[in-house]
Amino acid sequence: DAGITQSPRHKVTETGTPVTLRCHQTENHRYMYWYRQDPGHGLRLIHYSYGVKDTDKGEVSDGYSVSRSKTEDFLLTLESATSSQTSVYFCAISGTGLAGGDTQYFGPGTRLTVL
Amino acid sequence: DQQVKQNSPSLSVQEGRISILNCDYTNSMFDYFLWYKKYPAEGPTFLISISSIKDKNEDGRFTVFLNKSAKHLSLHIVPSQPGDSAVYFCAASGGTYKYIFGTGTRLKVLA
């Protein structure tokens, strides 16, 4: 199994509060991703990173920001949590990030509930 | 606009029989496809992949077929086992390091 951990694994918070989720990898992979999983929507990309300090938006990035100051850590921040951000969040990593041979490996997930 | 579609939300199969999970895509630029398996409360785990230069890839009980003209791929599991019960996601990528996932199919293998 790829060395990916996520913290916290579960969190309950209130609307309007800031929340930061952490993804940590020990694989020295260049690419890191944040997804959310919701019923009927599958896995949707929020943000991704292609190197330290290099990030870009995915398909559902509104209300989220990310930071990557070290190769091994990728942080996802909800500046002001809303109930629509209640979801399960997955971090993923890949090596080359190139289509045609690369595979993404996923962390165990963080279940976030916004009341 | 759902570029990767899994039109069957669920599928039930008897143990020992074949499970066939389907996935359709709309973007002709996609050239690499993956299948993931997901158990409850766990992250998705990589199962098998296929490049667009091939039309079949096999790994033990799992075979993925790709029909580029129809923009369709399928995952065959033979024989199906109760431990295969999970949600299966297909994903596609095309020349970038981003992957588009389908909505998933829940497979239930009946003992």
PDB file of C-alpha atoms in Angstrom:
ATOM      1  CA  ASP A   1       0.000   0.000   0.000  1.00  0.00           C
ATOM      2  CA  ALA A   2       1.137   3.496  -0.827  1.00  0.00           C
ATOM      3  CA  GLY A   3       2.156   5.471   2.258  1.00  0.00           C
ATOM      4  CA  ILE A   4      -0.651   7.998   2.440  1.00  0.00           C
ATOM      5  CA  THR A   5      -2.266   9.201   5.640  1.00  0.00           C
ATOM      6  CA  GLN A   6      -5.056  11.689   6.174  1.00  0.00           C
ATOM      7  CA  SER A   7      -5.899  13.611   9.296  1.00  0.00           C
ATOM      8  CA  PRO A   8      -8.272  13.908  10.907  1.00  0.00           C
ATOM      9  CA  ARG A   9     -10.197  10.806   9.869  1.00  0.00           C
ATOM     10  CA  HIS A  10     -13.469  12.214  11.173  1.00  0.00           C
ATOM     11  CA  LYS A  11     -14.508  15.762  11.939  1.00  0.00           C
ATOM     12  CA  VAL A  12     -17.738  17.485  12.924  1.00  0.00           C
ATOM     13  CA  THR A  13     -17.789  21.239  12.676  1.00  0.00           C
ATOM     14  CA  GLU A  14     -20.258  24.098  12.534  1.00  0.00           C
ATOM     15  CA  THR A  15     -21.235  26.261   9.592  1.00  0.00           C
ATOM     16  CA  GLY A  16     -18.935  29.224   9.149  1.00  0.00           C
ATOM     17  CA  THR A  17     -15.887  27.760  10.856  1.00  0.00           C
ATOM     18  CA  PRO A  18     -12.583  27.179   9.042  1.00  0.00           C
ATOM     19  CA  VAL A  19     -11.435  23.594   8.588  1.00  0.00           C
ATOM     20  CA  THR A  20      -8.096  22.200   7.418  1.00  0.00           C
ATOM     21  CA  LEU A  21      -7.583  18.637   6.282  1.00  0.00           C
ATOM     22  CA  ARG A  22      -4.101  17.212   5.951  1.00  0.00           C
ATOM     23  CA  CYS A  23      -2.680  14.663   3.562  1.00  0.00           C
ATOM     24  CA  HIS A  24       0.768  13.234   4.207  1.00  0.00           C
ATOM     25  CA  GLN A  25       2.698  10.910   1.900  1.00  0.00           C
ATOM     26  CA  THR A  26       5.938   9.016   2.360  1.00  0.00           C
ATOM     27  CA  GLU A  27       6.308   8.026  -1.318  1.00  0.00           C
ATOM     28  CA  ASN A  28       7.962  11.220  -2.562  1.00  0.00           C
ATOM     29  CA  HIS A  29       5.385  11.388  -5.369  1.00  0.00           C
ATOM     30  CA  ARG A  30       5.224  14.624  -7.284  1.00  0.00           C
ATOM     31  CA  TYR A  31       1.467  14.833  -7.810  1.00  0.00           C
ATOM     32  CA  MET A  32      -1.148  15.107  -5.092  1.00  0.00           C
ATOM     33  CA  TYR A  33      -4.905  15.462  -5.361  1.00  0.00           C
ATOM     34  CA  TRP A  34      -7.946  16.207  -3.235  1.00  0.00           C
ATOM     35  CA  TYR A  35     -11.291  14.632  -4.152  1.00  0.00           C
ATOM     36  CA  ARG A  36     -14.685  14.586  -2.538  1.00  0.00           C
ATOM     37  CA  GLN A  37     -17.067  11.665  -2.765  1.00  0.00           C
ATOM     38  CA  ASP A  38     -20.810  12.190  -2.658  1.00  0.00           C
ATOM     39  CA  PRO A  39     -23.692   9.831  -3.456  1.00  0.00           C
ATOM     40  CA  GLY A  40     -24.604  10.016  -7.117  1.00  0.00           C
ATOM     41  CA  HIS A  41     -21.491  11.998  -8.002  1.00  0.00           C
ATOM     42  CA  GLY A  42     -18.629   9.576  -7.602  1.00  0.00           C
ATOM     43  CA  LEU A  43     -15.232  11.136  -7.021  1.00  0.00           C
ATOM     44  CA  ARG A  44     -14.850  14.768  -8.002  1.00  0.00           C
ATOM     45  CA  LEU A  45     -11.536  16.598  -8.139  1.00  0.00           C
ATOM     46  CA  ILE A  46     -11.281  19.673  -5.903  1.00  0.00           C
ATOM     47  CA  HIS A  47      -7.663  20.771  -6.322  1.00  0.00           C
ATOM     48  CA  TYR A  48      -4.412  19.170  -7.294  1.00  0.00           C
ATOM     49  CA  SER A  49      -0.707  19.886  -7.004  1.00  0.00           C
ATOM     50  CA  TYR A  50       2.048  19.163  -9.491  1.00  0.00           C
ATOM     51  CA  GLY A  51       4.883  20.208  -7.219  1.00  0.00           C
ATOM     52  CA  VAL A  52       5.785  22.208  -4.149  1.00  0.00           C
ATOM     53  CA  LYS A  53       3.887  25.498  -4.257  1.00  0.00           C
ATOM     54  CA  ASP A  54       2.340  24.487  -7.612  1.00  0.00           C
ATOM     55  CA  THR A  55      -1.400  23.930  -7.417  1.00  0.00           C
ATOM     56  CA  ASP A  56      -4.416  24.232  -9.662  1.00  0.00           C
ATOM     57  CA  LYS A  57      -8.178  23.955  -9.507  1.00  0.00           C
ATOM     58  CA  GLY A  58     -10.277  20.931 -10.229  1.00  0.00           C
ATOM     59  CA  GLU A  59     -13.948  20.731 -11.156  1.00  0.00           C
ATOM     60  CA  VAL A  60     -15.421  21.626  -7.732  1.00  0.00           C
ATOM     61  CA  SER A  61     -12.931  24.098  -6.256  1.00  0.00           C
ATOM     62  CA  ASP A  62     -15.303  26.847  -5.052  1.00  0.00           C
ATOM     63  CA  GLY A  63     -15.058  27.309  -1.281  1.00  0.00           C
ATOM     64  CA  TYR A  64     -11.765  25.391  -1.020  1.00  0.00           C
ATOM     65  CA  SER A  65      -8.120  26.386  -1.013  1.00  0.00           C
ATOM     66  CA  VAL A  66      -4.971  24.288  -0.873  1.00  0.00           C
ATOM     67  CA  SER A  67      -1.336  24.634   0.008  1.00  0.00           C
ATOM     68  CA  ARG A  68       1.741  22.540  -0.521  1.00  0.00           C
ATOM     69  CA  SER A  69       4.902  23.783   1.157  1.00  0.00           C
ATOM     70  CA  LYS A  70       6.620  20.396   1.253  1.00  0.00           C
ATOM     71  CA  THR A  71       6.576  17.436  -1.120  1.00  0.00           C
ATOM     72  CA  GLU A  72       5.001  15.207   1.501  1.00  0.00           C
ATOM     73  CA  ASP A  73       2.146  17.430   2.693  1.00  0.00           C
ATOM     74  CA  PHE A  74      -0.936  18.733   0.891  1.00  0.00           C
ATOM     75  CA  LEU A  75      -3.458  20.734   2.900  1.00  0.00           C
ATOM     76  CA  LEU A  76      -7.080  21.362   2.008  1.00  0.00           C
ATOM     77  CA  THR A  77      -8.772  24.319   3.702  1.00  0.00           C
ATOM     78  CA  LEU A  78     -12.429  25.176   3.858  1.00  0.00           C
ATOM     79  CA  GLU A  79     -12.302  28.885   4.681  1.00  0.00           C
ATOM     80  CA  SER A  80     -15.871  28.998   5.972  1.00  0.00           C
ATOM     81  CA  ALA A  81     -17.501  25.592   6.045  1.00  0.00           C
ATOM     82  CA  THR A  82     -21.023  25.145   4.690  1.00  0.00           C
ATOM     83  CA  SER A  83     -23.418  22.210   4.975  1.00  0.00           C
ATOM     84  CA  SER A  84     -22.924  21.478   1.254  1.00  0.00           C
ATOM     85  CA  GLN A  85     -19.317  20.621   2.070  1.00  0.00           C
ATOM     86  CA  THR A  86     -20.379  17.687   4.201  1.00  0.00           C
ATOM     87  CA  SER A  87     -18.692  14.842   2.387  1.00  0.00           C
ATOM     88  CA  VAL A  88     -15.950  12.252   2.436  1.00  0.00           C
ATOM     89  CA  TYR A  89     -12.640  13.699   1.300  1.00  0.00           C
ATOM     90  CA  PHE A  90      -9.916  11.616  -0.276  1.00  0.00           C
ATOM     91  CA  CYS A  91      -6.337  12.483  -0.952  1.00  0.00           C
ATOM     92  CA  ALA A  92      -4.491  10.762  -3.795  1.00  0.00           C
ATOM     93  CA  ILE A  93      -0.943  10.703  -5.080  1.00  0.00           C
ATOM     94  CA  SER A  94       0.713   9.715  -8.325  1.00  0.00           C
ATOM     95  CA  GLY A  95       4.268   9.461  -9.471  1.00  0.00           C
ATOM     96  CA  THR A  96       4.745  10.905 -12.891  1.00  0.00           C
ATOM     97  CA  GLY A  97       1.204  12.165 -13.253  1.00  0.00           C
ATOM     98  CA  LEU A  98       1.369  11.322 -16.921  1.00  0.00           C
ATOM     99  CA  ALA A  99      -1.441   9.621 -18.730  1.00  0.00           C
ATOM    100  CA  GLY A 100      -0.455   6.384 -20.361  1.00  0.00           C
ATOM    101  CA  GLY A 101       0.967   4.528 -17.456  1.00  0.00           C
ATOM    102  CA  ASP A 102       0.511   6.242 -14.147  1.00  0.00           C
ATOM    103  CA  THR A 103      -1.762   5.202 -11.320  1.00  0.00           C
ATOM    104  CA  GLN A 104      -3.282   7.220  -8.527  1.00  0.00           C
ATOM    105  CA  TYR A 105      -3.155   5.825  -5.012  1.00  0.00           C
ATOM    106  CA  PHE A 106      -5.681   6.952  -2.465  1.00  0.00           C
ATOM    107  CA  GLY A 107      -5.602   7.687   1.227  1.00  0.00           C
ATOM    108  CA  PRO A 108      -8.170   6.295   3.695  1.00  0.00           C
ATOM    109  CA  GLY A 109     -10.429   9.351   3.590  1.00  0.00           C
ATOM    110  CA  THR A 110     -11.737  11.997   5.985  1.00  0.00           C
ATOM    111  CA  ARG A 111     -15.422  12.124   6.818  1.00  0.00           C
ATOM    112  CA  LEU A 112     -16.429  15.740   7.379  1.00  0.00           C
ATOM    113  CA  THR A 113     -19.799  16.772   8.738  1.00  0.00           C
ATOM    114  CA  VAL A 114     -20.776  20.441   8.738  1.00  0.00           C
ATOM    115  CA  LEU A 115     -23.748  21.197  11.000  1.00  0.00           C
TER     116      LEU A 115
ATOM    117  CA  ASP B   1     -21.285  17.338 -18.329  1.00  0.00           C
ATOM    118  CA  GLN B   2     -20.432  13.824 -17.191  1.00  0.00           C
ATOM    119  CA  GLN B   3     -17.491  12.738 -19.336  1.00  0.00           C
ATOM    120  CA  VAL B   4     -17.283   9.310 -17.725  1.00  0.00           C
ATOM    121  CA  LYS B   5     -20.526   7.450 -17.083  1.00  0.00           C
ATOM    122  CA  GLN B   6     -21.385   4.317 -15.218  1.00  0.00           C
ATOM    123  CA  ASN B   7     -25.039   3.889 -16.000  1.00  0.00           C
ATOM    124  CA  SER B   8     -25.703   0.966 -13.679  1.00  0.00           C
ATOM    125  CA  PRO B   9     -25.705   2.106 -10.056  1.00  0.00           C
ATOM    126  CA  SER B  10     -25.886  -1.472  -8.826  1.00  0.00           C
ATOM    127  CA  LEU B  11     -25.414  -5.056  -9.942  1.00  0.00           C
ATOM    128  CA  SER B  12     -26.081  -8.388  -8.234  1.00  0.00           C
ATOM    129  CA  VAL B  13     -24.375 -11.594  -9.328  1.00  0.00           C
ATOM    130  CA  GLN B  14     -24.291 -15.131  -8.019  1.00  0.00           C
ATOM    131  CA  GLU B  15     -21.012 -16.391  -6.600  1.00  0.00           C
ATOM    132  CA  GLY B  16     -18.969 -18.188  -9.264  1.00  0.00           C
ATOM    133  CA  ARG B  17     -20.635 -16.390 -12.160  1.00  0.00           C
ATOM    134  CA  ILE B  18     -19.234 -13.561 -14.251  1.00  0.00           C
ATOM    135  CA  SER B  19     -19.640  -9.921 -13.208  1.00  0.00           C
ATOM    136  CA  ILE B  20     -19.563  -7.358 -15.993  1.00  0.00           C
ATOM    137  CA  LEU B  21     -19.286  -3.689 -15.074  1.00  0.00           C
ATOM    138  CA  ASN B  22     -19.608  -1.094 -17.792  1.00  0.00           C
ATOM    139  CA  CYS B  23     -18.271   2.389 -18.330  1.00  0.00           C
ATOM    140  CA  ASP B  24     -18.817   4.865 -21.162  1.00  0.00           C
ATOM    141  CA  TYR B  25     -16.872   8.010 -21.929  1.00  0.00           C
ATOM    142  CA  THR B  26     -17.417  10.939 -24.230  1.00  0.00           C
ATOM    143  CA  ASN B  27     -13.980  12.532 -24.577  1.00  0.00           C
ATOM    144  CA  SER B  28     -12.048  11.016 -27.489  1.00  0.00           C
ATOM    145  CA  MET B  29      -8.823  12.452 -26.015  1.00  0.00           C
ATOM    146  CA  PHE B  30      -8.918   9.961 -23.147  1.00  0.00           C
ATOM    147  CA  ASP B  31      -6.154   7.405 -23.634  1.00  0.00           C
ATOM    148  CA  TYR B  32      -5.679   5.759 -20.256  1.00  0.00           C
ATOM    149  CA  PHE B  33      -8.338   4.066 -18.200  1.00  0.00           C
ATOM    150  CA  LEU B  34      -8.379   2.610 -14.711  1.00  0.00           C
ATOM    151  CA  TRP B  35     -10.710   0.645 -12.484  1.00  0.00           C
ATOM    152  CA  TYR B  36     -10.812   1.116  -8.739  1.00  0.00           C
ATOM    153  CA  LYS B  37     -12.546  -0.900  -6.067  1.00  0.00           C
ATOM    154  CA  LYS B  38     -13.865   0.697  -2.899  1.00  0.00           C
ATOM    155  CA  TYR B  39     -14.999  -0.894   0.334  1.00  0.00           C
ATOM    156  CA  PRO B  40     -17.018   1.128   2.878  1.00  0.00           C
ATOM    157  CA  ALA B  41     -14.944   3.441   5.086  1.00  0.00           C
ATOM    158  CA  GLU B  42     -11.812   2.850   3.011  1.00  0.00           C
ATOM    159  CA  GLY B  43     -10.110   4.683   0.171  1.00  0.00           C
ATOM    160  CA  PRO B  44     -10.395   3.393  -3.403  1.00  0.00           C
ATOM    161  CA  THR B  45      -7.803   0.800  -4.317  1.00  0.00           C
ATOM    162  CA  PHE B  46      -6.367   0.399  -7.788  1.00  0.00           C
ATOM    163  CA  LEU B  47      -7.524  -2.728  -9.588  1.00  0.00           C
ATOM    164  CA  ILE B  48      -6.485  -2.726 -13.232  1.00  0.00           C
ATOM    165  CA  SER B  49      -5.734  -0.302 -16.042  1.00  0.00           C
ATOM    166  CA  ILE B  50      -5.600  -0.202 -19.828  1.00  0.00           C
ATOM    167  CA  SER B  51      -3.955   2.057 -22.335  1.00  0.00           C
ATOM    168  CA  SER B  52      -5.721   3.030 -25.533  1.00  0.00           C
ATOM    169  CA  ILE B  53      -3.131   1.151 -27.592  1.00  0.00           C
ATOM    170  CA  LYS B  54      -4.588  -2.096 -26.256  1.00  0.00           C
ATOM    171  CA  ASP B  55      -8.081  -3.524 -26.341  1.00  0.00           C
ATOM    172  CA  LYS B  56      -7.709  -5.972 -23.474  1.00  0.00           C
ATOM    173  CA  ASN B  57      -5.752  -6.305 -20.273  1.00  0.00           C
ATOM    174  CA  GLU B  58      -5.928  -9.233 -17.930  1.00  0.00           C
ATOM    175  CA  ASP B  59      -4.864  -9.699 -14.322  1.00  0.00           C
ATOM    176  CA  GLY B  60      -5.970 -12.911 -12.684  1.00  0.00           C
ATOM    177  CA  ARG B  61      -9.738 -12.934 -12.359  1.00  0.00           C
ATOM    178  CA  PHE B  62     -10.017  -9.368 -13.683  1.00  0.00           C
ATOM    179  CA  THR B  63     -10.071  -8.401 -17.356  1.00  0.00           C
ATOM    180  CA  VAL B  64     -10.689  -4.958 -18.778  1.00  0.00           C
ATOM    181  CA  PHE B  65     -11.878  -4.540 -22.352  1.00  0.00           C
ATOM    182  CA  LEU B  66     -11.662  -1.289 -24.278  1.00  0.00           C
ATOM    183  CA  ASN B  67     -13.725  -0.488 -27.369  1.00  0.00           C
ATOM    184  CA  LYS B  68     -12.413   2.842 -28.595  1.00  0.00           C
ATOM    185  CA  SER B  69     -14.850   3.216 -31.458  1.00  0.00           C
ATOM    186  CA  ALA B  70     -17.767   2.857 -29.052  1.00  0.00           C
ATOM    187  CA  LYS B  71     -15.995   4.799 -26.285  1.00  0.00           C
ATOM    188  CA  HIS B  72     -16.803   1.954 -23.945  1.00  0.00           C
ATOM    189  CA  LEU B  73     -14.869  -0.108 -21.458  1.00  0.00           C
ATOM    190  CA  SER B  74     -15.911  -2.995 -19.311  1.00  0.00           C
ATOM    191  CA  LEU B  75     -14.517  -4.888 -16.354  1.00  0.00           C
ATOM    192  CA  HIS B  76     -15.085  -8.639 -16.209  1.00  0.00           C
ATOM    193  CA  ILE B  77     -14.641 -10.543 -12.973  1.00  0.00           C
ATOM    194  CA  VAL B  78     -14.555 -14.309 -13.335  1.00  0.00           C
ATOM    195  CA  PRO B  79     -15.400 -16.124 -11.154  1.00  0.00           C
ATOM    196  CA  SER B  80     -17.088 -13.632  -8.863  1.00  0.00           C
ATOM    197  CA  GLN B  81     -16.510 -14.066  -5.139  1.00  0.00           C
ATOM    198  CA  PRO B  82     -18.354 -12.603  -2.139  1.00  0.00           C
ATOM    199  CA  GLY B  83     -15.216 -10.574  -1.303  1.00  0.00           C
ATOM    200  CA  ASP B  84     -15.640  -8.762  -4.619  1.00  0.00           C
ATOM    201  CA  SER B  85     -18.723  -7.020  -3.233  1.00  0.00           C
ATOM    202  CA  ALA B  86     -17.780  -3.341  -3.310  1.00  0.00           C
ATOM    203  CA  VAL B  87     -18.270  -0.156  -5.297  1.00  0.00           C
ATOM    204  CA  TYR B  88     -16.309  -0.052  -8.549  1.00  0.00           C
ATOM    205  CA  PHE B  89     -15.223   3.193 -10.168  1.00  0.00           C
ATOM    206  CA  CYS B  90     -13.852   3.640 -13.645  1.00  0.00           C
ATOM    207  CA  ALA B  91     -11.581   6.597 -14.366  1.00  0.00           C
ATOM    208  CA  ALA B  92     -10.127   8.130 -17.513  1.00  0.00           C
ATOM    209  CA  SER B  93      -7.290  10.438 -18.388  1.00  0.00           C
ATOM    210  CA  GLY B  94      -6.037  12.028 -21.589  1.00  0.00           C
ATOM    211  CA  GLY B  95      -2.622  13.594 -21.838  1.00  0.00           C
ATOM    212  CA  THR B  96      -2.867  15.325 -18.481  1.00  0.00           C
ATOM    213  CA  TYR B  97      -2.326  14.349 -14.897  1.00  0.00           C
ATOM    214  CA  LYS B  98      -6.013  14.729 -14.075  1.00  0.00           C
ATOM    215  CA  TYR B  99      -8.409  11.822 -13.899  1.00  0.00           C
ATOM    216  CA  ILE B 100     -12.165  11.907 -14.396  1.00  0.00           C
ATOM    217  CA  PHE B 101     -14.136   9.361 -12.411  1.00  0.00           C
ATOM    218  CA  GLY B 102     -17.491   7.771 -13.046  1.00  0.00           C
ATOM    219  CA  THR B 103     -20.214   7.691 -10.407  1.00  0.00           C
ATOM    220  CA  GLY B 104     -19.567   4.078  -9.454  1.00  0.00           C
ATOM    221  CA  THR B 105     -21.382   0.734  -9.604  1.00  0.00           C
ATOM    222  CA  ARG B 106     -22.164  -1.175  -6.441  1.00  0.00           C
ATOM    223  CA  LEU B 107     -21.512  -4.876  -6.994  1.00  0.00           C
ATOM    224  CA  LYS B 108     -23.076  -7.436  -4.713  1.00  0.00           C
ATOM    225  CA  VAL B 109     -21.940 -11.033  -5.080  1.00  0.00           C
ATOM    226  CA  LEU B 110     -24.471 -13.422  -3.593  1.00  0.00           C
ATOM    227  CA  ALA B 111     -23.219 -16.551  -1.862  1.00  0.00           C
TER     228      ALA B 111
END
